[in-house]
Short mmCIF file of C-alpha atoms in Angstrom, two decimals:
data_model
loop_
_atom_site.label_atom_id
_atom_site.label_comp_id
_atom_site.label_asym_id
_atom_site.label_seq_id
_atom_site.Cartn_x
_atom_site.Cartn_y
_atom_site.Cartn_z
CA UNK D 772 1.26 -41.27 -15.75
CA UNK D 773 -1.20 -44.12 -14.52
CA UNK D 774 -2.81 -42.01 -11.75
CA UNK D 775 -3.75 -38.66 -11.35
CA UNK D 776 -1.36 -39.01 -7.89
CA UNK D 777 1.60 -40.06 -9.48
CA UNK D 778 1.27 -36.99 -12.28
CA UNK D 779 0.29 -35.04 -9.34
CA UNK D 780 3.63 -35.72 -7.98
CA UNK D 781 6.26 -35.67 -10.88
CA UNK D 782 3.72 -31.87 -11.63
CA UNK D 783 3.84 -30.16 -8.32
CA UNK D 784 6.52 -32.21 -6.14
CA UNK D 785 9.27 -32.73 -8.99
CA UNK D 786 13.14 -34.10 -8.02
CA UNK D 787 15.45 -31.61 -7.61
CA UNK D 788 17.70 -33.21 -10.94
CA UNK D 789 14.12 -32.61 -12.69
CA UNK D 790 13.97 -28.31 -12.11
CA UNK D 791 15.70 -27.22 -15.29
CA UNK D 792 13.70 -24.51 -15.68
CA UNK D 793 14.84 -21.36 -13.39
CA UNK D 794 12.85 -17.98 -13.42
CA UNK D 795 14.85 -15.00 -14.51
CA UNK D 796 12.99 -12.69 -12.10
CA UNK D 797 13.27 -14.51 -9.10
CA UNK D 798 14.69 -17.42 -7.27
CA UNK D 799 11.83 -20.62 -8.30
CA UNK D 800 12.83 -23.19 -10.65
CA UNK D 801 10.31 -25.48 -12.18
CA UNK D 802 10.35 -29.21 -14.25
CA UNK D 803 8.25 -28.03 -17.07
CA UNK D 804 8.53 -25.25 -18.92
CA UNK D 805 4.85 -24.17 -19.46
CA UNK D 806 5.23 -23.98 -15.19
CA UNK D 807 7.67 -21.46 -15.62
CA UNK D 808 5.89 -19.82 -18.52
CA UNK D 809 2.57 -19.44 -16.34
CA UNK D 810 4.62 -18.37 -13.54
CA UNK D 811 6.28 -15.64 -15.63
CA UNK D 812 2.66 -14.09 -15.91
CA UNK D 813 3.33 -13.19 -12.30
CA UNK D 814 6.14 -10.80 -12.93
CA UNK D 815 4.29 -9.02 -15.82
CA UNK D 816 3.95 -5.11 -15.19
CA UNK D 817 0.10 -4.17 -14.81
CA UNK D 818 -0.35 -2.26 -18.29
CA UNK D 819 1.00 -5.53 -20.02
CA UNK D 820 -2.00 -7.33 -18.64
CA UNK D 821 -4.03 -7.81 -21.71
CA UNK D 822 -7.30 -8.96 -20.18
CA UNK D 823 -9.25 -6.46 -18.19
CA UNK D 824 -12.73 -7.07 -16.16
CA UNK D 825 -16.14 -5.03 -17.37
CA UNK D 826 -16.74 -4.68 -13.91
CA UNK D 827 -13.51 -3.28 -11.98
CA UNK D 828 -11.94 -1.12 -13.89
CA UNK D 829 -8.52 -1.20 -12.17
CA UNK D 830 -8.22 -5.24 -13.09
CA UNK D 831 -5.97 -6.85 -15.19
CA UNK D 832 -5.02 -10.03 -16.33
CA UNK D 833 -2.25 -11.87 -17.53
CA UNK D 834 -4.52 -14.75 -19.45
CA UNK D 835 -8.21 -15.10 -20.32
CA UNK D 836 -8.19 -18.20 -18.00
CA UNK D 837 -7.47 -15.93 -14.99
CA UNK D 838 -9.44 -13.05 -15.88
CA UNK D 839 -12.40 -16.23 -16.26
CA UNK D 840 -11.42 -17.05 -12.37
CA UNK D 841 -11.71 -13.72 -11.13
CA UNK D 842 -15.05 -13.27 -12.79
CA UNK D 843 -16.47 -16.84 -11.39
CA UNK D 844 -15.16 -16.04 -7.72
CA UNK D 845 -15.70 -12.53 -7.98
CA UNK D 846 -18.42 -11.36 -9.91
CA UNK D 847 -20.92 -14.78 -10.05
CA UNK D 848 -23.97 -15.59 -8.10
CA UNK D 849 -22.20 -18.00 -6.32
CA UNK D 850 -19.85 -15.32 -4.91
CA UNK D 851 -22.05 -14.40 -2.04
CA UNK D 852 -21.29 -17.77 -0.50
CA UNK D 853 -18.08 -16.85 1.35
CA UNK D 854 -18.24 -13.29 3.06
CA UNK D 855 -14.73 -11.77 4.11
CA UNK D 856 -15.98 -10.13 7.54
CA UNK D 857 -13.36 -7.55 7.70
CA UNK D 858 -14.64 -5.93 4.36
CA UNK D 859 -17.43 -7.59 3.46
CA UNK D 860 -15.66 -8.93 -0.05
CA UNK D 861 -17.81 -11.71 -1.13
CA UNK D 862 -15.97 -14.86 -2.84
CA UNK D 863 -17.33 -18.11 -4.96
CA UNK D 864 -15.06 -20.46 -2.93
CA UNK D 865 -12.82 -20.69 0.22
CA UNK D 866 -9.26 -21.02 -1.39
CA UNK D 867 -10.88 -17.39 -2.90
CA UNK D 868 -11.44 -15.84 0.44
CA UNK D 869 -8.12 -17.17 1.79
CA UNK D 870 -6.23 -15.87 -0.81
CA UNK D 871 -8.01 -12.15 -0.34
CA UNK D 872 -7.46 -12.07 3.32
CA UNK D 873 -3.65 -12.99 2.75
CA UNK D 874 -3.41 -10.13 0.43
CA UNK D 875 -5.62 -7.54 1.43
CA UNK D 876 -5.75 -7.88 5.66
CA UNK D 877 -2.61 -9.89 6.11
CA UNK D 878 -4.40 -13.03 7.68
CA UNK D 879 -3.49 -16.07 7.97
CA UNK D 880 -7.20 -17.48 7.91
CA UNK D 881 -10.19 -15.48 6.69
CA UNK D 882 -11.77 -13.41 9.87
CA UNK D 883 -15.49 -14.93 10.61
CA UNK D 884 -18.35 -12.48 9.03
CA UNK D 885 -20.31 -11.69 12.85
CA UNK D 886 -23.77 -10.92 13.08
#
């Protein structure tokens, strides 16, 4: 790989003859196998979840690395920066809010916080 674009793309955009590794859980197939293996985390039953946050009791994680994300766009200083206005959830990042108001208000695109 000379360029981060060209590992980008044999990573995330693979050729079909390259997905050799298919998910037993669902239909995705993936080049590499630690892909599949940190896609696998995603099928893993709540109580399995070894990782849990001091601060919501009810959250779980799959690896330290995700229960690290959830604290940094959840729980940091920064995470005032990016206000859901439906609930007032506050997120570290953008891609943070998007992904809450996907999941939790079926958006499409975060609704505006209003005055």
């Amino acid at each position: 790989y000379h360029t981060a674009y060209w590992r980008h793309l044999t990573t995330v955009h693979p050729k079909k003859e390259k997905l050799k590794h298919s998910c037993p859980h669902c239909s995705k197939v993936f080049s590499l196998k630690f892909k599949l293996d940190i896609h696998l985390q995603s099928h893993m039953n709540h109580t399995d979840k070894k990782y849990s946050c001091d601060e919501c009791p009810d959250k779980r994680f799959a690896s330290d690395e995700k229960l690290k994300n959830h604290k940094r766009n959840v729980h940091s200083k920064l995470a005032a920066s990016h206000l859901c206005g439906e609930c007032g959830a506050s997120y570290s990042n953008y891609p943070a809010l998007y992904q809450h108001s996907k999941r939790s208000h079926n958006h499409s695109t975060p609704q505006a916080v209003s005055d």
